[in-house]
Short mmCIF file of C-alpha atoms and ligand atoms in Angstrom, two decimals:
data_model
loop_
_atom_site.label_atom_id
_atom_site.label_comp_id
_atom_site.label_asym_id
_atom_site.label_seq_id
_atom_site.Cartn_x
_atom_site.Cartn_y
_atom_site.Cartn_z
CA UNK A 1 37.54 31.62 -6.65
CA UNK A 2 34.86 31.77 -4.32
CA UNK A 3 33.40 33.93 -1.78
CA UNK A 4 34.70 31.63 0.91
CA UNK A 5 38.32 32.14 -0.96
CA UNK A 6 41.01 33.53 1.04
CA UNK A 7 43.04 35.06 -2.07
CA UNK A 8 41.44 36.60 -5.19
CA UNK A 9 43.22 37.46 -8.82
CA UNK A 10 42.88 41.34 -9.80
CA UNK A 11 43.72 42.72 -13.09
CA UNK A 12 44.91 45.77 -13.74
CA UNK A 13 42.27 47.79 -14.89
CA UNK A 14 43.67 51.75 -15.24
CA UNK A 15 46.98 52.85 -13.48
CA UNK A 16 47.49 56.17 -12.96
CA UNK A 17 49.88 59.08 -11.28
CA UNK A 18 46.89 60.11 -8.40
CA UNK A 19 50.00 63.31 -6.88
CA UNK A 20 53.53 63.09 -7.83
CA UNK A 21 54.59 60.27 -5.55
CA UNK A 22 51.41 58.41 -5.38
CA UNK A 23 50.59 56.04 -8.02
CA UNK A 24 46.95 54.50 -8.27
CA UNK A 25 46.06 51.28 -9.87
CA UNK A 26 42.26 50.37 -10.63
CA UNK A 27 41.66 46.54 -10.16
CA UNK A 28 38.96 44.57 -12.09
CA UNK A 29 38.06 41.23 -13.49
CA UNK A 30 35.94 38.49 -12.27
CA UNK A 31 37.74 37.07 -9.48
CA UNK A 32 38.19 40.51 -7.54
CA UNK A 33 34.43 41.27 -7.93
CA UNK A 34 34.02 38.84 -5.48
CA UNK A 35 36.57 40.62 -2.40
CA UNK A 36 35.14 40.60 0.51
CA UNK A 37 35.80 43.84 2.39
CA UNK A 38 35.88 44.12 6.01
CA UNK A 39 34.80 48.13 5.83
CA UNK A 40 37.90 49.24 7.76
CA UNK A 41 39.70 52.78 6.46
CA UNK A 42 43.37 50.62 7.25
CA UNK A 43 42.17 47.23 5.27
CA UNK A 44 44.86 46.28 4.57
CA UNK A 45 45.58 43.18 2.19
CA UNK A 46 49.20 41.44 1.00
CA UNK A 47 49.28 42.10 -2.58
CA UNK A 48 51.85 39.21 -4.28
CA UNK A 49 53.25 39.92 -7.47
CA UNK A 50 54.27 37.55 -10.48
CA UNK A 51 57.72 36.14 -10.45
CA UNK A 52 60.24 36.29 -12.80
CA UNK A 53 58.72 35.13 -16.78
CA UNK A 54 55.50 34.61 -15.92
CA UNK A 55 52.38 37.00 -15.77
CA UNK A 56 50.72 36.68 -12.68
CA UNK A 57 51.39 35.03 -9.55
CA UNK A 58 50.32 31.24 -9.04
CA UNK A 59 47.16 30.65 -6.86
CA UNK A 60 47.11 29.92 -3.32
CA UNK A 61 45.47 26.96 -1.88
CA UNK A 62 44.42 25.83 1.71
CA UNK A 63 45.49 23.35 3.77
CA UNK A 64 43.57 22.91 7.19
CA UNK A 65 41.98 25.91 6.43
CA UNK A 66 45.17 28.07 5.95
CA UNK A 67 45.92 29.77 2.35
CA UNK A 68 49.33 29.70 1.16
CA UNK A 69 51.41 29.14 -1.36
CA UNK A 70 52.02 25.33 -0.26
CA UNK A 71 54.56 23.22 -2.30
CA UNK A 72 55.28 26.71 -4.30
CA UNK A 73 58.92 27.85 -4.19
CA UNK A 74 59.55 30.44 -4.37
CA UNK A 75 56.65 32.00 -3.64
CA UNK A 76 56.18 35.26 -4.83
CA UNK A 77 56.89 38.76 -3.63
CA UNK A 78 54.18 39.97 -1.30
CA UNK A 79 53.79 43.97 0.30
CA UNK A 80 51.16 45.36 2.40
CA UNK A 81 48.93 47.77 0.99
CA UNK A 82 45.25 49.49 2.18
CA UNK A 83 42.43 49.03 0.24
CA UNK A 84 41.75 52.68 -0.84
CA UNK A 85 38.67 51.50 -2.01
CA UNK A 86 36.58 48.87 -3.28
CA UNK A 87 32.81 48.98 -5.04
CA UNK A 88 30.72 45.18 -4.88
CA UNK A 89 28.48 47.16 -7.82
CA UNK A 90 31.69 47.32 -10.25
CA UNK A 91 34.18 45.36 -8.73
CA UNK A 92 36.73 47.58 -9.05
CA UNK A 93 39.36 47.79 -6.29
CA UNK A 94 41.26 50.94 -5.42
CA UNK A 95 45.19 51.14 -3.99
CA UNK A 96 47.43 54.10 -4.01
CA UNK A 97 51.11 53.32 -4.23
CA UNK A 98 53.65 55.43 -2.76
CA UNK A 99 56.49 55.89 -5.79
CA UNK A 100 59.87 55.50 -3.81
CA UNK A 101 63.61 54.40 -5.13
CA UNK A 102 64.03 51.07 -5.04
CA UNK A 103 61.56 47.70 -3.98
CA UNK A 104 59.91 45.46 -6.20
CA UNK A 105 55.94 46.53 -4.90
CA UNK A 106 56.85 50.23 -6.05
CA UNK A 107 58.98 49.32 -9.26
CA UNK A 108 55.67 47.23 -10.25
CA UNK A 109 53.14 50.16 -9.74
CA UNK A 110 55.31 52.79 -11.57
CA UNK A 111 55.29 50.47 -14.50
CA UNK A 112 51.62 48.70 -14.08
CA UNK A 113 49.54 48.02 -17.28
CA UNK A 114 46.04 47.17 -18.00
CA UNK A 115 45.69 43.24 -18.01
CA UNK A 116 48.73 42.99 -15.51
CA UNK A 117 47.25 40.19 -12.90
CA UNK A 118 48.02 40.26 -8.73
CA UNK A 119 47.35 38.20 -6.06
CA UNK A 120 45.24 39.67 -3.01
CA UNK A 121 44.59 37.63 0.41
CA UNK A 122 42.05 38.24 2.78
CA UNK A 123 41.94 41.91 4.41
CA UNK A 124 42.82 42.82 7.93
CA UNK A 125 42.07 45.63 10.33
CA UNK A 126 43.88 47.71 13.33
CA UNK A 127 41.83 50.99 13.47
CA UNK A 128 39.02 50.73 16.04
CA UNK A 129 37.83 53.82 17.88
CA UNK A 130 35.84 53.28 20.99
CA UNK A 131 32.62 54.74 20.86
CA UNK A 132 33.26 57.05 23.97
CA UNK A 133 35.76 58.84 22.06
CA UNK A 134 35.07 62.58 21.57
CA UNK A 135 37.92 63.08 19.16
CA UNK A 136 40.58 61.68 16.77
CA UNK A 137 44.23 62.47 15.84
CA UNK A 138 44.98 60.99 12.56
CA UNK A 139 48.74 60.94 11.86
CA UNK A 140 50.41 59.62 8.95
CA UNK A 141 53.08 59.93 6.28
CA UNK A 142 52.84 59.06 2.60
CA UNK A 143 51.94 55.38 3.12
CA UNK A 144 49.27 55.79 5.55
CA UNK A 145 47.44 58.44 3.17
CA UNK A 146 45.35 56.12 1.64
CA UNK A 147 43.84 54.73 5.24
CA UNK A 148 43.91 58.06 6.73
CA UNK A 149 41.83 59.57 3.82
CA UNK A 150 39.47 56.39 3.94
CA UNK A 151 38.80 57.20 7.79
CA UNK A 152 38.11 60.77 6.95
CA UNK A 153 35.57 60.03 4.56
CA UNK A 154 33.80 57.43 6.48
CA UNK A 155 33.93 59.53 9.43
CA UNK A 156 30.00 59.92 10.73
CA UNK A 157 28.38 63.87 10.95
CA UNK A 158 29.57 65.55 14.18
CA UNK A 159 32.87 63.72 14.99
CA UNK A 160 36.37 65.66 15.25
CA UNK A 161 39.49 64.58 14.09
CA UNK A 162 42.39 66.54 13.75
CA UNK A 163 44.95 65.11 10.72
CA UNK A 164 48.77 65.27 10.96
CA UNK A 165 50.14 64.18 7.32
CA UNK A 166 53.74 64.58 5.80
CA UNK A 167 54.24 64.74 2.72
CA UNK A 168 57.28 64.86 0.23
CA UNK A 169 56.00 67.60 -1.58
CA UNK A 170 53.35 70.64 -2.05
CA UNK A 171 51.59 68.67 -4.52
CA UNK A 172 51.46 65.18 -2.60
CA UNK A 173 48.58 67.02 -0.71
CA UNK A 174 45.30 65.67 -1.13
CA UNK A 175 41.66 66.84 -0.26
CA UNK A 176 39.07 64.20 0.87
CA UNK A 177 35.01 64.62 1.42
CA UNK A 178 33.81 64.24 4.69
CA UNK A 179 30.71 64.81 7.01
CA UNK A 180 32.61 65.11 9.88
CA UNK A 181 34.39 68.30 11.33
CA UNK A 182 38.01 67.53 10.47
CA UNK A 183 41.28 70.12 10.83
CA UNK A 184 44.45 69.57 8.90
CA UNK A 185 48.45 70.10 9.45
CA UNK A 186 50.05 69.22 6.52
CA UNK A 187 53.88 69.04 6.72
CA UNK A 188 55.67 69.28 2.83
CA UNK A 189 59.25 68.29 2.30
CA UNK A 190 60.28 66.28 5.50
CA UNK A 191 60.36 62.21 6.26
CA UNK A 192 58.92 59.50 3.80
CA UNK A 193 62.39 58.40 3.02
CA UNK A 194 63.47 61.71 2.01
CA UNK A 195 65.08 63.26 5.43
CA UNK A 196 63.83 62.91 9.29
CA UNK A 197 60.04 63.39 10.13
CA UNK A 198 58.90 65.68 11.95
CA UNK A 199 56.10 63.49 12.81
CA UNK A 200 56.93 62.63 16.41
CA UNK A 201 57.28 66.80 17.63
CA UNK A 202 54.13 67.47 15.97
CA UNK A 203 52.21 64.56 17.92
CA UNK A 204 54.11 65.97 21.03
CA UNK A 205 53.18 69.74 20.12
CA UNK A 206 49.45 68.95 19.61
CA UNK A 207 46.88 70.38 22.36
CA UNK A 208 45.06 67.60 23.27
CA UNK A 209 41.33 68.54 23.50
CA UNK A 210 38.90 67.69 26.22
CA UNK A 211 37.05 63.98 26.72
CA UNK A 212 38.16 60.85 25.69
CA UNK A 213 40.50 60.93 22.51
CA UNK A 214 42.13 58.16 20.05
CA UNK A 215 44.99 58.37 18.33
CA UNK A 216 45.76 56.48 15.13
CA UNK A 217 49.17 56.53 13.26
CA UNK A 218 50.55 54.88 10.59
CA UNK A 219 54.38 55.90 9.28
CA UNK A 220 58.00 54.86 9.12
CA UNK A 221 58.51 51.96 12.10
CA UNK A 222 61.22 54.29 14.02
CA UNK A 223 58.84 57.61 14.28
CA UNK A 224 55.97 55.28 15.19
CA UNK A 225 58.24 53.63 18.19
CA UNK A 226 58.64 56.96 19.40
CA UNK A 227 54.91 58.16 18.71
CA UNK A 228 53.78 55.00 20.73
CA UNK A 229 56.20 55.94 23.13
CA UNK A 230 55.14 59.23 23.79
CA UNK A 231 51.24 57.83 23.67
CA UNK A 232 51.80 55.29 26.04
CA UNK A 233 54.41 56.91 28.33
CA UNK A 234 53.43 60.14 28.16
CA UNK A 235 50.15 60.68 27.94
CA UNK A 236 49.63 57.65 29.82
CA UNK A 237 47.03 56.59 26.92
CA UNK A 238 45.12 52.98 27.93
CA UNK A 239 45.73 50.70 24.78
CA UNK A 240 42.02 50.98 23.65
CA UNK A 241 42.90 54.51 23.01
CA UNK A 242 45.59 54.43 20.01
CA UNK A 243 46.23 52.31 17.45
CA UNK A 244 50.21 52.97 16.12
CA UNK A 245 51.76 50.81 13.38
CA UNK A 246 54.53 50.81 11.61
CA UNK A 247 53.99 50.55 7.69
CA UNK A 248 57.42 50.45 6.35
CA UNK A 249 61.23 50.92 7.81
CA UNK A 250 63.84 53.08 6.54
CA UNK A 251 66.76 50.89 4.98
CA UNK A 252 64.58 48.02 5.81
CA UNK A 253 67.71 45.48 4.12
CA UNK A 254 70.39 46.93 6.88
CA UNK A 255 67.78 46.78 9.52
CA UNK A 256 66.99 43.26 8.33
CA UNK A 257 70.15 41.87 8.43
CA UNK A 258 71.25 43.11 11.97
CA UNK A 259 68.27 41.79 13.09
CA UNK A 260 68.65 38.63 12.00
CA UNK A 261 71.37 37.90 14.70
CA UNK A 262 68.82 39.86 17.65
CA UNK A 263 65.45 37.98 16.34
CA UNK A 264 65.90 34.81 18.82
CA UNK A 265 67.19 36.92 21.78
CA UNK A 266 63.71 39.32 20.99
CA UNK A 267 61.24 37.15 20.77
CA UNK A 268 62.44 35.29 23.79
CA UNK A 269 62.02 38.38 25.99
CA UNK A 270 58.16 39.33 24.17
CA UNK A 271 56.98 35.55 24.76
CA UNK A 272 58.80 35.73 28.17
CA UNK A 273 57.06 38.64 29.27
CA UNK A 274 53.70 36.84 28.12
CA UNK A 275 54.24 34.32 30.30
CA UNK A 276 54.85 36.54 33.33
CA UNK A 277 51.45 37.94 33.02
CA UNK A 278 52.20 41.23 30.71
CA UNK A 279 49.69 42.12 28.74
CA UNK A 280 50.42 42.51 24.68
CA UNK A 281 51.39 45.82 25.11
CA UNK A 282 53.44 45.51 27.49
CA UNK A 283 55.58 42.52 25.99
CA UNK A 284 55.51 44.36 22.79
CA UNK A 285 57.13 47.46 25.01
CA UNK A 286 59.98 44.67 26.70
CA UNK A 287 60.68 43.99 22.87
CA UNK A 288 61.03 47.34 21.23
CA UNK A 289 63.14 48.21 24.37
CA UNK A 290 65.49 45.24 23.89
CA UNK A 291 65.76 45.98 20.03
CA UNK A 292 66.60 49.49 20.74
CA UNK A 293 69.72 48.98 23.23
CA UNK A 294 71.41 47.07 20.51
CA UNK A 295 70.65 49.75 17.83
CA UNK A 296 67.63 48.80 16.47
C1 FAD B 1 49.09 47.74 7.16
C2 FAD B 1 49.94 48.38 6.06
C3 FAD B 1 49.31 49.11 5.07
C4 FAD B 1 50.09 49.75 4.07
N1 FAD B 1 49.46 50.47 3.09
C5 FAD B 1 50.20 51.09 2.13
C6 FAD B 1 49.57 51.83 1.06
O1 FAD B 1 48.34 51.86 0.93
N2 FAD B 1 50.38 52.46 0.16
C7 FAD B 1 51.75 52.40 0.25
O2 FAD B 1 52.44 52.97 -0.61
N3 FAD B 1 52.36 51.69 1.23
C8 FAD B 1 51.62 51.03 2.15
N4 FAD B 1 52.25 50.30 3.14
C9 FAD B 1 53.73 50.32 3.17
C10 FAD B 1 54.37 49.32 2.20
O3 FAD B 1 53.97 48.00 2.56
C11 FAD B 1 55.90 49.45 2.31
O4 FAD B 1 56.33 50.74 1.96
C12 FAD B 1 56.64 48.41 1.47
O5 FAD B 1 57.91 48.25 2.03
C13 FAD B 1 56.81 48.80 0.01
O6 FAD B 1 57.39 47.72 -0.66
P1 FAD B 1 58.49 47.89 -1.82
O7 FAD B 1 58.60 46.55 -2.47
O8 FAD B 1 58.12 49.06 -2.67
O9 FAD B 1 59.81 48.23 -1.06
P2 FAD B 1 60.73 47.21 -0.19
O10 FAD B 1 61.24 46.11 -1.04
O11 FAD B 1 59.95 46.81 1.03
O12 FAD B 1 61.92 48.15 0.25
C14 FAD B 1 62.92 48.55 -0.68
C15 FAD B 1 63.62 49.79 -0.15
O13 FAD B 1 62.69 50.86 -0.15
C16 FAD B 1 62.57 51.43 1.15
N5 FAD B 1 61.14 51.80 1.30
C17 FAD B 1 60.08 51.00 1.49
N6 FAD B 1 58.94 51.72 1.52
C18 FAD B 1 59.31 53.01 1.36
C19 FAD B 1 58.59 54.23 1.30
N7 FAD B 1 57.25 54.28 1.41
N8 FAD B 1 59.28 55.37 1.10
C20 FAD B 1 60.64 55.36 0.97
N9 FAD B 1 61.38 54.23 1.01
C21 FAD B 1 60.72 53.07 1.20
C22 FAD B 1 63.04 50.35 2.13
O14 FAD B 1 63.60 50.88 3.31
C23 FAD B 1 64.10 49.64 1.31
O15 FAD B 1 65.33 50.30 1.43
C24 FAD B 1 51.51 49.64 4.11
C25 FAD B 1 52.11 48.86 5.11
C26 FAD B 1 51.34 48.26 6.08
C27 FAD B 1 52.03 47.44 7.16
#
């Protein structure tokens, strides 16, 4: 495929256990040395996965300009993940997978060989600090490692961040290079599947320094609700100044299915709320409130 493309193949190249629930799988091959990164420590890109019998996904193709799998069904199994990593000069491609019970994007990286083939599309981006920030709280659990560790390193000489990460365990901690001037809370044994986080009182129990500040957080969707909560309400936090994003869900099937029968009802009050003149934030507020009287 071509640079233009908006999916590339990547072949397994080296997988290996990075801590004891983080599993890291080197990407090569010709197609994947031509990625296009966008730079951003959250890139994040939809990794698809072959189906059943076969050994890699089938291609994409666009249609008016849109990649998917048209005319494919089914298509295949896709998951977010964060580019840990990529280099143009070797074309290898970096992505640490957390190693949890159950789901088909963890099952595949505890078992992932050299030659196995993915699908990749196009990366996004969230994390944007302004540049009148004077500091940064990065908070994350095991799935938001990877980005969080990217944003440390590529943090510039002479800016502060502060890092809130849970882990599952003592070992799951990792050390990153950085120029800037970065403390770290590391919390072992709580959340990531495993029991409640503690994320949301250590946001709350965090002295805010002076100036201007941005807060990033990537987790489990509930803690982040209440993190952006606390941010927003709180705080009192403009939108410029936090980025907080739910990576995964908690007994995402249950969730799924109840809200299956609340989706309509939802988006109805987030697209009514855009048309009354709410900003984004504010509509996606209306919505997590609705979702959360009935349970969710
Ligand atoms: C922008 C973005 C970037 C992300 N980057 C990364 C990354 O770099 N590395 C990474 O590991 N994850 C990352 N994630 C999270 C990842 O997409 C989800 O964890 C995903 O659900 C895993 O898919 P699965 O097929 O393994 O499990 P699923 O099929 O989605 O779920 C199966 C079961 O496992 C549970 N589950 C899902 N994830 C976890 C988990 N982490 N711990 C415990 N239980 C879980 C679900 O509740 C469900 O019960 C990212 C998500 C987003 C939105």
């Amino acid at each position: 495929m071509t640079e233009k493309a908006g999916c590339w193949f990547a072949e397994v190249v080296d997988a290996a256990q990075l801590t004891p629930h983080m599993v890291r799988v080197t990407f090569g091959g010709k197609d994947i040395a031509q990625y296009v990164s966008n730079g951003s420590p959250d890139e994040c890109v939809t990794v698809f996965f072959p189906r059943d019998g076969e050994d890699r996904p089938p291609a994409m193709t666009a249609i008016d300009g849109v990649w998917w799998f048209h005319g494919i069904d089914p298509i295949p199994e896709g998951r977010n993940y964060t580019v840990r990593r990529f280099d143009p000069a070797s074309g290898r491609l970096v992505i640490d997978f957390v190693a949890h019970e159950g789901g088909v994007a963890s099952a595949w990286a505890l078992s992932a060989t050299a030659g196995q083939t993915i699908l990749l599309t196009r990366p996004r981006r969230w994390y944007n600090v302004p540049e009148t920030a004077r500091w940064q709280l990065l908070v994350a659990d095991m799935t938001g490692l990877p980005s969080l560790g990217r944003a440390v390193e590529q943090l510039p000489a002479g800016a502060r961040a502060h890092v809130i990460v849970e882990v599952l365990e003592r070992g799951d901690i990792q050390t990153f290079e950085t120029a800037g001037e970065v403390t770290y809370d590391w919390r072992v044994g709580s959340g990531n599947g495993d029991c409640a986080s503690v994320l949301e009182n250590a946001v709350e129990n965090f002295e805010l320094p002076d100036g201007e500040g941005y807060v990033w957080f990537a987790g489990e969707a509930s803690t982040s609700r209440a993190v952006r909560k606390y941010v927003r309400k709180v705080l009192g936090f403009p939108v410029r100044q936090f980025e907080i994003i739910g990576y995964w869900r908690v007994n995402s099937e249950q969730w799924l299915e109840k809200y299956k029968a609340y989706q309509e009802e939802a988006l109805a009050v987030y697209n009514g709320a855009l048309a009354a003149g709410r900003t984004q934030a504010e509509a996606s507020d209306e919505f997590d409130a609705m979702l959360e009287r009935v349970g969710l």
